[in-house]
Amino acid sequence: MTTISEVAKAAGVSVSTVSHVLNKTRYVSPEKAKLVMEAVDEIGYIPNAVARSLKLSSTGTVGLVISAISNPYFSDIICAIEAECSKRGLIVFLCDTQDDPDRELELIRHLHQRRVDGIILAASGAPKKSLDYLFECDVPCVLVDRLSDNRFDQVGTDNTAAIRMLVDHLVTLHHQRVGIILGQPGFATTVERTEAFRAAMAEKGIEVPHAFISNGNRSTADATASTHHLLELKEPPTAILASNNLAMIGAMRAVRERGLRVPADISVLGIDDFEWADYFEPRLTLMAQPCDEIGRKAADLLIARIGNKHRPRETVRLSPVLRVRESCGEAA
C-alpha cells in the first residue's frame, strides 16, 4: 500500500506538507500543492479516511434521516440539501425512515456510531426517543419541515400563513362549508395546519363542523376514504382543502370516483405544488412550499452548528406562495 512518505518523496516535499495539502489544515503554496497532487495521482495514493477523521475529529459526512421514498414531497428538499453539502465538501448519507419512529431511532444511532458530523431530520409522528437521543448525545442536528422541538435548529414552511392564504382565497369565493383532509396524526405539520385551519375559519366567523375535519390519513387510500365520507354528508362541503400532496391525490381520486366535476360541483385546493399540478384537468390551485430554500437553509444551519455547538438555536419559517389555477370556483 502506498504511504504518505512515498508521496512526499515523489513530490520533493516534507511529509507534513503532504498532510496539510490533503487535510487542508494549513496554507501551502499553490506550487507545492500542485506537486503533491501530481504525486498523489502518479503513484495512486489513497488517503486513510478513518485515520483522517480521528485526527481532525470530523468525517466530512452528514446524515439525512427522512421519509424519502414514501413521501415524494421531500425529493426536492433532499436534492437541495445534497447539493449544498456537496459545495462544502460534505458527503450525505441518506436514510429512509418510512415514517417509523423505531426505525428512525435505529438509523440515528447507526449514523452517530459511524461518527457523522451532524444529522438533518424530518421527524416521525412520535419522535421523542430520537430527539432525546440526539440532544443527550449532543449531536449537531437540524429539524426540517416538521418543527417539533426548540432544542434544535429548525427550518420549514410557515404553515399558519399557508393555511390562512388558502382560507382567504376560499372565502373570497364565498365558500362557507370547507372540509380539510389532514395528514398523519402526530406530525408537527399536521398539528400546525389543524390549528391554523380552525383559527383562520374562526377569524372569518365561520364555524367548522367536527365532521369537516378529517385527521389521521396515513396514505392516499385513507385520504380517498375520508373524502368519500365528507361528500356523503347530508350537507357536504363546497370546497375541500388537502393539507399535503398525498391527501390531494386521495381527494381527487374520490371526487372522480363519484363522477363530480371540479370546480363545477366542488372546489379543491391544497398544500404542496408539483409539476403534475399543471397536467390535471382542471389544473390544481396549490400552495407552493419553498423546498429548495428549505433544503439549502437546513444545510447552512447544520454546517453552522457543526462549527459552533454553542451558537443560539434558530427556527426559520419560510413563506409559501399561492398558485391559483382552475380548481377553485365560486361557491354554489
PDB file of C-alpha atoms in Angstrom, residues 10-260:
ATOM      1  CA  ALA A  10       7.861  11.785  -5.117  1.00  0.00           C
ATOM      2  CA  ALA A  11       6.797  15.417  -4.704  1.00  0.00           C
ATOM      3  CA  GLY A  12      10.084  16.517  -3.145  1.00  0.00           C
ATOM      4  CA  VAL A  13       8.385  17.972  -0.062  1.00  0.00           C
ATOM      5  CA  SER A  14       8.040  17.061   3.610  1.00  0.00           C
ATOM      6  CA  VAL A  15       5.509  14.593   4.985  1.00  0.00           C
ATOM      7  CA  SER A  16       3.866  17.425   6.954  1.00  0.00           C
ATOM      8  CA  THR A  17       3.391  19.429   3.750  1.00  0.00           C
ATOM      9  CA  VAL A  18       1.603  16.497   2.124  1.00  0.00           C
ATOM     10  CA  SER A  19      -0.589  16.159   5.213  1.00  0.00           C
ATOM     11  CA  HIS A  20      -1.522  19.844   5.158  1.00  0.00           C
ATOM     12  CA  VAL A  21      -2.391  19.692   1.449  1.00  0.00           C
ATOM     13  CA  LEU A  22      -4.574  16.596   1.784  1.00  0.00           C
ATOM     14  CA  ASN A  23      -6.277  17.653   5.010  1.00  0.00           C
ATOM     15  CA  LYS A  24      -6.435  21.393   4.236  1.00  0.00           C
ATOM     16  CA  THR A  25      -5.122  22.127   7.730  1.00  0.00           C
ATOM     17  CA  ARG A  26      -2.635  24.853   6.804  1.00  0.00           C
ATOM     18  CA  TYR A  27      -1.795  27.125   3.886  1.00  0.00           C
ATOM     19  CA  VAL A  28       0.553  25.578   1.323  1.00  0.00           C
ATOM     20  CA  SER A  29       1.741  27.473  -1.721  1.00  0.00           C
ATOM     21  CA  PRO A  30      -0.072  26.623  -4.971  1.00  0.00           C
ATOM     22  CA  GLU A  31       3.196  25.370  -6.465  1.00  0.00           C
ATOM     23  CA  LYS A  32       3.850  22.847  -3.695  1.00  0.00           C
ATOM     24  CA  ALA A  33       0.174  21.851  -3.545  1.00  0.00           C
ATOM     25  CA  LYS A  34       0.294  21.087  -7.278  1.00  0.00           C
ATOM     26  CA  LEU A  35       3.411  18.921  -6.821  1.00  0.00           C
ATOM     27  CA  VAL A  36       1.696  16.989  -4.043  1.00  0.00           C
ATOM     28  CA  MET A  37      -1.477  16.343  -6.018  1.00  0.00           C
ATOM     29  CA  GLU A  38       0.505  15.295  -9.095  1.00  0.00           C
ATOM     30  CA  ALA A  39       2.436  12.821  -6.941  1.00  0.00           C
ATOM     31  CA  VAL A  40      -0.809  11.503  -5.448  1.00  0.00           C
ATOM     32  CA  ASP A  41      -2.192  10.854  -8.933  1.00  0.00           C
ATOM     33  CA  GLU A  42       1.052   9.398 -10.245  1.00  0.00           C
ATOM     34  CA  ILE A  43       1.593   6.793  -7.547  1.00  0.00           C
ATOM     35  CA  GLY A  44      -2.086   6.166  -6.745  1.00  0.00           C
ATOM     36  CA  TYR A  45      -2.093   7.170  -3.093  1.00  0.00           C
ATOM     37  CA  ILE A  46      -5.461   6.691  -1.324  1.00  0.00           C
ATOM     38  CA  PRO A  47      -5.827   8.658   1.953  1.00  0.00           C
ATOM     39  CA  ASN A  48      -6.953   6.741   5.028  1.00  0.00           C
ATOM     40  CA  ALA A  49     -10.343   8.351   5.714  1.00  0.00           C
ATOM     41  CA  VAL A  50     -10.683   6.708   9.136  1.00  0.00           C
ATOM     42  CA  ALA A  51      -7.305   7.939  10.339  1.00  0.00           C
ATOM     43  CA  ARG A  52      -8.027  11.396   8.956  1.00  0.00           C
ATOM     44  CA  SER A  53     -11.385  11.588  10.752  1.00  0.00           C
ATOM     45  CA  LEU A  54      -9.797  10.567  14.066  1.00  0.00           C
ATOM     46  CA  LYS A  55      -7.114  13.227  13.695  1.00  0.00           C
ATOM     47  CA  LEU A  56      -9.485  16.006  12.656  1.00  0.00           C
ATOM     48  CA  SER A  57     -12.480  14.904  14.797  1.00  0.00           C
ATOM     49  CA  SER A  58     -14.504  15.139  11.590  1.00  0.00           C
ATOM     50  CA  THR A  59     -15.578  12.642   8.950  1.00  0.00           C
ATOM     51  CA  GLY A  60     -16.836  15.163   6.403  1.00  0.00           C
ATOM     52  CA  THR A  61     -20.179  13.360   6.395  1.00  0.00           C
ATOM     53  CA  VAL A  62     -23.720  14.219   7.459  1.00  0.00           C
ATOM     54  CA  GLY A  63     -26.787  12.027   7.854  1.00  0.00           C
ATOM     55  CA  LEU A  64     -30.137  12.880   6.278  1.00  0.00           C
ATOM     56  CA  VAL A  65     -32.868  10.955   8.108  1.00  0.00           C
ATOM     57  CA  ILE A  66     -36.126  11.421   6.244  1.00  0.00           C
ATOM     58  CA  SER A  67     -39.108   9.637   4.695  1.00  0.00           C
ATOM     59  CA  ALA A  68     -37.505   9.660   1.266  1.00  0.00           C
ATOM     60  CA  ILE A  69     -39.460   7.076  -0.680  1.00  0.00           C
ATOM     61  CA  SER A  70     -42.942   7.107   0.822  1.00  0.00           C
ATOM     62  CA  ASN A  71     -43.329  10.895   0.524  1.00  0.00           C
ATOM     63  CA  PRO A  72     -42.332  12.427  -2.842  1.00  0.00           C
ATOM     64  CA  TYR A  73     -42.635  15.941  -1.364  1.00  0.00           C
ATOM     65  CA  PHE A  74     -39.200  15.507   0.187  1.00  0.00           C
ATOM     66  CA  SER A  75     -37.372  14.817  -3.085  1.00  0.00           C
ATOM     67  CA  ASP A  76     -36.672  18.491  -3.854  1.00  0.00           C
ATOM     68  CA  ILE A  77     -35.572  19.134  -0.257  1.00  0.00           C
ATOM     69  CA  ILE A  78     -33.215  16.141  -0.398  1.00  0.00           C
ATOM     70  CA  CYS A  79     -31.679  17.360  -3.663  1.00  0.00           C
ATOM     71  CA  ALA A  80     -31.149  20.869  -2.275  1.00  0.00           C
ATOM     72  CA  ILE A  81     -29.525  19.546   0.922  1.00  0.00           C
ATOM     73  CA  GLU A  82     -27.195  17.251  -1.023  1.00  0.00           C
ATOM     74  CA  ALA A  83     -26.216  19.996  -3.461  1.00  0.00           C
ATOM     75  CA  GLU A  84     -25.472  22.498  -0.684  1.00  0.00           C
ATOM     76  CA  CYS A  85     -23.488  19.976   1.359  1.00  0.00           C
ATOM     77  CA  SER A  86     -21.529  18.939  -1.736  1.00  0.00           C
ATOM     78  CA  LYS A  87     -20.465  22.562  -2.254  1.00  0.00           C
ATOM     79  CA  ARG A  88     -18.994  22.485   1.267  1.00  0.00           C
ATOM     80  CA  GLY A  89     -17.143  19.213   0.679  1.00  0.00           C
ATOM     81  CA  LEU A  90     -19.584  17.108   2.732  1.00  0.00           C
ATOM     82  CA  ILE A  91     -20.941  13.694   1.786  1.00  0.00           C
ATOM     83  CA  VAL A  92     -24.600  12.984   2.632  1.00  0.00           C
ATOM     84  CA  PHE A  93     -25.785   9.591   3.851  1.00  0.00           C
ATOM     85  CA  LEU A  94     -29.499   9.294   3.027  1.00  0.00           C
ATOM     86  CA  CYS A  95     -31.561   7.114   5.381  1.00  0.00           C
ATOM     87  CA  ASP A  96     -35.259   6.430   4.738  1.00  0.00           C
ATOM     88  CA  THR A  97     -37.276   6.240   7.975  1.00  0.00           C
ATOM     89  CA  GLN A  98     -40.535   5.228   6.269  1.00  0.00           C
ATOM     90  CA  ASP A  99     -42.032   7.459   8.999  1.00  0.00           C
ATOM     91  CA  ASP A 100     -41.464   4.661  11.527  1.00  0.00           C
ATOM     92  CA  PRO A 101     -40.314   6.003  14.956  1.00  0.00           C
ATOM     93  CA  ASP A 102     -38.408   2.812  15.841  1.00  0.00           C
ATOM     94  CA  ARG A 103     -36.611   2.721  12.501  1.00  0.00           C
ATOM     95  CA  GLU A 104     -35.907   6.445  12.859  1.00  0.00           C
ATOM     96  CA  LEU A 105     -34.142   5.919  16.207  1.00  0.00           C
ATOM     97  CA  GLU A 106     -32.203   2.924  14.886  1.00  0.00           C
ATOM     98  CA  LEU A 107     -30.930   4.901  11.883  1.00  0.00           C
ATOM     99  CA  ILE A 108     -29.922   7.863  14.044  1.00  0.00           C
ATOM    100  CA  ARG A 109     -27.956   5.574  16.358  1.00  0.00           C
ATOM    101  CA  HIS A 110     -26.185   3.929  13.422  1.00  0.00           C
ATOM    102  CA  LEU A 111     -25.227   7.298  11.954  1.00  0.00           C
ATOM    103  CA  HIS A 112     -23.965   8.535  15.317  1.00  0.00           C
ATOM    104  CA  GLN A 113     -21.889   5.388  15.794  1.00  0.00           C
ATOM    105  CA  ARG A 114     -20.372   5.982  12.367  1.00  0.00           C
ATOM    106  CA  ARG A 115     -19.264   9.446  13.507  1.00  0.00           C
ATOM    107  CA  VAL A 116     -21.232  11.616  11.088  1.00  0.00           C
ATOM    108  CA  ASP A 117     -20.590  15.287  11.810  1.00  0.00           C
ATOM    109  CA  GLY A 118     -24.303  16.075  12.086  1.00  0.00           C
ATOM    110  CA  ILE A 119     -27.824  14.986  11.190  1.00  0.00           C
ATOM    111  CA  ILE A 120     -30.749  16.597   9.359  1.00  0.00           C
ATOM    112  CA  LEU A 121     -34.026  15.023  10.455  1.00  0.00           C
ATOM    113  CA  ALA A 122     -37.625  15.134   9.215  1.00  0.00           C
ATOM    114  CA  ALA A 123     -39.130  13.740  12.397  1.00  0.00           C
ATOM    115  CA  SER A 124     -41.740  10.997  12.522  1.00  0.00           C
ATOM    116  CA  GLY A 125     -45.103  11.331  14.240  1.00  0.00           C
ATOM    117  CA  ALA A 126     -43.639  10.075  17.542  1.00  0.00           C
ATOM    118  CA  PRO A 127     -40.064  11.371  17.587  1.00  0.00           C
ATOM    119  CA  LYS A 128     -39.454  11.797  21.341  1.00  0.00           C
ATOM    120  CA  LYS A 129     -36.936   8.954  21.719  1.00  0.00           C
ATOM    121  CA  SER A 130     -34.990  10.078  18.654  1.00  0.00           C
ATOM    122  CA  LEU A 131     -34.923  13.720  19.694  1.00  0.00           C
ATOM    123  CA  ASP A 132     -33.945  12.891  23.269  1.00  0.00           C
ATOM    124  CA  TYR A 133     -31.101  10.697  21.967  1.00  0.00           C
ATOM    125  CA  LEU A 134     -29.788  13.464  19.695  1.00  0.00           C
ATOM    126  CA  PHE A 135     -29.977  16.042  22.481  1.00  0.00           C
ATOM    127  CA  GLU A 136     -28.428  13.889  25.194  1.00  0.00           C
ATOM    128  CA  CYS A 137     -25.588  12.786  22.891  1.00  0.00           C
ATOM    129  CA  ASP A 138     -25.020  16.392  21.789  1.00  0.00           C
ATOM    130  CA  VAL A 139     -25.267  15.510  18.098  1.00  0.00           C
ATOM    131  CA  PRO A 140     -25.468  18.606  15.846  1.00  0.00           C
ATOM    132  CA  CYS A 141     -28.948  18.370  14.346  1.00  0.00           C
ATOM    133  CA  VAL A 142     -31.399  20.397  12.272  1.00  0.00           C
ATOM    134  CA  LEU A 143     -35.082  19.538  12.069  1.00  0.00           C
ATOM    135  CA  VAL A 144     -36.532  20.042   8.604  1.00  0.00           C
ATOM    136  CA  ASP A 145     -40.204  20.539   7.616  1.00  0.00           C
ATOM    137  CA  ARG A 146     -41.633  19.120  10.865  1.00  0.00           C
ATOM    138  CA  LEU A 147     -40.678  21.665  13.514  1.00  0.00           C
ATOM    139  CA  SER A 148     -41.314  19.849  16.764  1.00  0.00           C
ATOM    140  CA  ASP A 149     -38.559  20.673  19.273  1.00  0.00           C
ATOM    141  CA  ASN A 150     -36.986  24.023  20.160  1.00  0.00           C
ATOM    142  CA  ARG A 151     -33.877  22.285  21.498  1.00  0.00           C
ATOM    143  CA  PHE A 152     -32.698  22.102  17.887  1.00  0.00           C
ATOM    144  CA  ASP A 153     -32.284  24.373  14.877  1.00  0.00           C
ATOM    145  CA  GLN A 154     -35.368  24.066  12.672  1.00  0.00           C
ATOM    146  CA  VAL A 155     -36.403  25.131   9.187  1.00  0.00           C
ATOM    147  CA  GLY A 156     -39.687  24.667   7.345  1.00  0.00           C
ATOM    148  CA  THR A 157     -42.728  26.342   5.830  1.00  0.00           C
ATOM    149  CA  ASP A 158     -44.832  28.910   7.663  1.00  0.00           C
ATOM    150  CA  ASN A 159     -47.862  26.618   7.907  1.00  0.00           C
ATOM    151  CA  THR A 160     -50.039  29.231   9.592  1.00  0.00           C
ATOM    152  CA  ALA A 161     -49.509  31.659   6.718  1.00  0.00           C
ATOM    153  CA  ALA A 162     -50.117  28.904   4.161  1.00  0.00           C
ATOM    154  CA  ILE A 163     -53.469  27.863   5.635  1.00  0.00           C
ATOM    155  CA  ARG A 164     -54.541  31.469   6.151  1.00  0.00           C
ATOM    156  CA  MET A 165     -53.943  32.289   2.480  1.00  0.00           C
ATOM    157  CA  LEU A 166     -55.887  29.241   1.343  1.00  0.00           C
ATOM    158  CA  VAL A 167     -58.818  30.078   3.606  1.00  0.00           C
ATOM    159  CA  ASP A 168     -58.761  33.711   2.487  1.00  0.00           C
ATOM    160  CA  HIS A 169     -58.906  32.581  -1.124  1.00  0.00           C
ATOM    161  CA  LEU A 170     -61.893  30.315  -0.465  1.00  0.00           C
ATOM    162  CA  VAL A 171     -63.784  32.956   1.490  1.00  0.00           C
ATOM    163  CA  THR A 172     -63.349  35.479  -1.342  1.00  0.00           C
ATOM    164  CA  LEU A 173     -65.121  32.881  -3.493  1.00  0.00           C
ATOM    165  CA  HIS A 174     -67.966  32.790  -0.908  1.00  0.00           C
ATOM    166  CA  HIS A 175     -67.240  29.303   0.451  1.00  0.00           C
ATOM    167  CA  GLN A 176     -68.592  28.764   3.958  1.00  0.00           C
ATOM    168  CA  ARG A 177     -68.577  24.965   4.116  1.00  0.00           C
ATOM    169  CA  VAL A 178     -64.923  23.932   3.854  1.00  0.00           C
ATOM    170  CA  GLY A 179     -63.605  20.474   4.674  1.00  0.00           C
ATOM    171  CA  ILE A 180     -59.959  19.633   5.273  1.00  0.00           C
ATOM    172  CA  ILE A 181     -58.116  16.346   4.647  1.00  0.00           C
ATOM    173  CA  LEU A 182     -55.163  16.246   7.038  1.00  0.00           C
ATOM    174  CA  GLY A 183     -52.028  14.106   7.082  1.00  0.00           C
ATOM    175  CA  GLN A 184     -50.684  11.628   9.584  1.00  0.00           C
ATOM    176  CA  PRO A 185     -51.501  12.205  13.264  1.00  0.00           C
ATOM    177  CA  GLY A 186     -48.652  13.372  15.441  1.00  0.00           C
ATOM    178  CA  PHE A 187     -46.681  15.105  12.696  1.00  0.00           C
ATOM    179  CA  ALA A 188     -45.833  18.675  13.639  1.00  0.00           C
ATOM    180  CA  THR A 189     -47.126  19.805  10.229  1.00  0.00           C
ATOM    181  CA  THR A 190     -50.479  18.091  10.849  1.00  0.00           C
ATOM    182  CA  VAL A 191     -50.844  19.734  14.249  1.00  0.00           C
ATOM    183  CA  GLU A 192     -49.905  23.181  12.953  1.00  0.00           C
ATOM    184  CA  ARG A 193     -52.195  23.004   9.934  1.00  0.00           C
ATOM    185  CA  THR A 194     -55.135  21.775  12.009  1.00  0.00           C
ATOM    186  CA  GLU A 195     -54.777  24.625  14.488  1.00  0.00           C
ATOM    187  CA  ALA A 196     -54.228  27.160  11.708  1.00  0.00           C
ATOM    188  CA  PHE A 197     -57.343  25.992   9.849  1.00  0.00           C
ATOM    189  CA  ARG A 198     -59.561  26.297  12.919  1.00  0.00           C
ATOM    190  CA  ALA A 199     -58.154  29.743  13.726  1.00  0.00           C
ATOM    191  CA  ALA A 200     -58.408  31.075  10.162  1.00  0.00           C
ATOM    192  CA  MET A 201     -62.033  29.937   9.802  1.00  0.00           C
ATOM    193  CA  ALA A 202     -62.923  31.352  13.217  1.00  0.00           C
ATOM    194  CA  GLU A 203     -61.436  34.720  12.214  1.00  0.00           C
ATOM    195  CA  LYS A 204     -63.856  34.721   9.269  1.00  0.00           C
ATOM    196  CA  GLY A 205     -66.739  33.994  11.644  1.00  0.00           C
ATOM    197  CA  ILE A 206     -67.251  30.530  10.147  1.00  0.00           C
ATOM    198  CA  GLU A 207     -67.984  27.576  12.407  1.00  0.00           C
ATOM    199  CA  VAL A 208     -66.414  24.333  11.205  1.00  0.00           C
ATOM    200  CA  PRO A 209     -68.402  21.139  11.933  1.00  0.00           C
ATOM    201  CA  HIS A 210     -66.318  18.400  13.533  1.00  0.00           C
ATOM    202  CA  ALA A 211     -67.132  16.097  10.618  1.00  0.00           C
ATOM    203  CA  PHE A 212     -65.454  18.541   8.206  1.00  0.00           C
ATOM    204  CA  ILE A 213     -62.010  17.921   9.761  1.00  0.00           C
ATOM    205  CA  SER A 214     -60.541  14.579   8.686  1.00  0.00           C
ATOM    206  CA  ASN A 215     -57.432  13.648  10.671  1.00  0.00           C
ATOM    207  CA  GLY A 216     -55.204  10.586  10.649  1.00  0.00           C
ATOM    208  CA  ASN A 217     -54.779   9.993   6.906  1.00  0.00           C
ATOM    209  CA  ARG A 218     -51.638   7.879   6.571  1.00  0.00           C
ATOM    210  CA  SER A 219     -51.935   7.151   2.840  1.00  0.00           C
ATOM    211  CA  THR A 220     -53.677   8.194  -0.361  1.00  0.00           C
ATOM    212  CA  ALA A 221     -56.179   5.374   0.251  1.00  0.00           C
ATOM    213  CA  ASP A 222     -57.027   6.864   3.657  1.00  0.00           C
ATOM    214  CA  ALA A 223     -57.456  10.299   2.074  1.00  0.00           C
ATOM    215  CA  THR A 224     -59.738   8.821  -0.593  1.00  0.00           C
ATOM    216  CA  ALA A 225     -61.931   7.175   2.047  1.00  0.00           C
ATOM    217  CA  SER A 226     -62.030  10.384   4.105  1.00  0.00           C
ATOM    218  CA  THR A 227     -63.055  12.428   1.075  1.00  0.00           C
ATOM    219  CA  HIS A 228     -65.860   9.985   0.266  1.00  0.00           C
ATOM    220  CA  HIS A 229     -67.058  10.378   3.865  1.00  0.00           C
ATOM    221  CA  LEU A 230     -67.104  14.180   3.532  1.00  0.00           C
ATOM    222  CA  LEU A 231     -69.016  14.027   0.271  1.00  0.00           C
ATOM    223  CA  GLU A 232     -71.612  11.654   1.747  1.00  0.00           C
ATOM    224  CA  LEU A 233     -72.615  14.113   4.470  1.00  0.00           C
ATOM    225  CA  LYS A 234     -76.156  15.498   4.338  1.00  0.00           C
ATOM    226  CA  GLU A 235     -74.656  18.951   3.768  1.00  0.00           C
ATOM    227  CA  PRO A 236     -71.226  18.251   2.291  1.00  0.00           C
ATOM    228  CA  PRO A 237     -68.531  20.907   1.968  1.00  0.00           C
ATOM    229  CA  THR A 238     -68.467  23.061  -1.130  1.00  0.00           C
ATOM    230  CA  ALA A 239     -64.653  23.077  -1.035  1.00  0.00           C
ATOM    231  CA  ILE A 240     -62.012  20.599   0.124  1.00  0.00           C
ATOM    232  CA  LEU A 241     -58.577  21.649   1.339  1.00  0.00           C
ATOM    233  CA  ALA A 242     -55.930  18.898   1.077  1.00  0.00           C
ATOM    234  CA  SER A 243     -53.162  19.513   3.588  1.00  0.00           C
ATOM    235  CA  ASN A 244     -50.401  17.743   1.630  1.00  0.00           C
ATOM    236  CA  ASN A 245     -49.686  16.110  -1.735  1.00  0.00           C
ATOM    237  CA  LEU A 246     -50.778  12.607  -0.700  1.00  0.00           C
ATOM    238  CA  ALA A 247     -54.058  13.973   0.651  1.00  0.00           C
ATOM    239  CA  MET A 248     -54.602  15.811  -2.641  1.00  0.00           C
ATOM    240  CA  ILE A 249     -54.141  12.650  -4.697  1.00  0.00           C
ATOM    241  CA  GLY A 250     -56.576  10.774  -2.473  1.00  0.00           C
ATOM    242  CA  ALA A 251     -59.128  13.584  -2.555  1.00  0.00           C
ATOM    243  CA  MET A 252     -59.046  13.918  -6.333  1.00  0.00           C
ATOM    244  CA  ARG A 253     -59.438  10.163  -6.705  1.00  0.00           C
ATOM    245  CA  ALA A 254     -62.597  10.221  -4.566  1.00  0.00           C
ATOM    246  CA  VAL A 255     -64.039  13.198  -6.459  1.00  0.00           C
ATOM    247  CA  ARG A 256     -63.503  11.427  -9.790  1.00  0.00           C
ATOM    248  CA  GLU A 257     -64.904   8.142  -8.458  1.00  0.00           C
ATOM    249  CA  ARG A 258     -68.122   9.946  -7.562  1.00  0.00           C
ATOM    250  CA  GLY A 259     -68.396  11.464 -11.017  1.00  0.00           C
ATOM    251  CA  LEU A 260     -68.130  15.032  -9.702  1.00  0.00           C
TER     252      LEU A 260
END
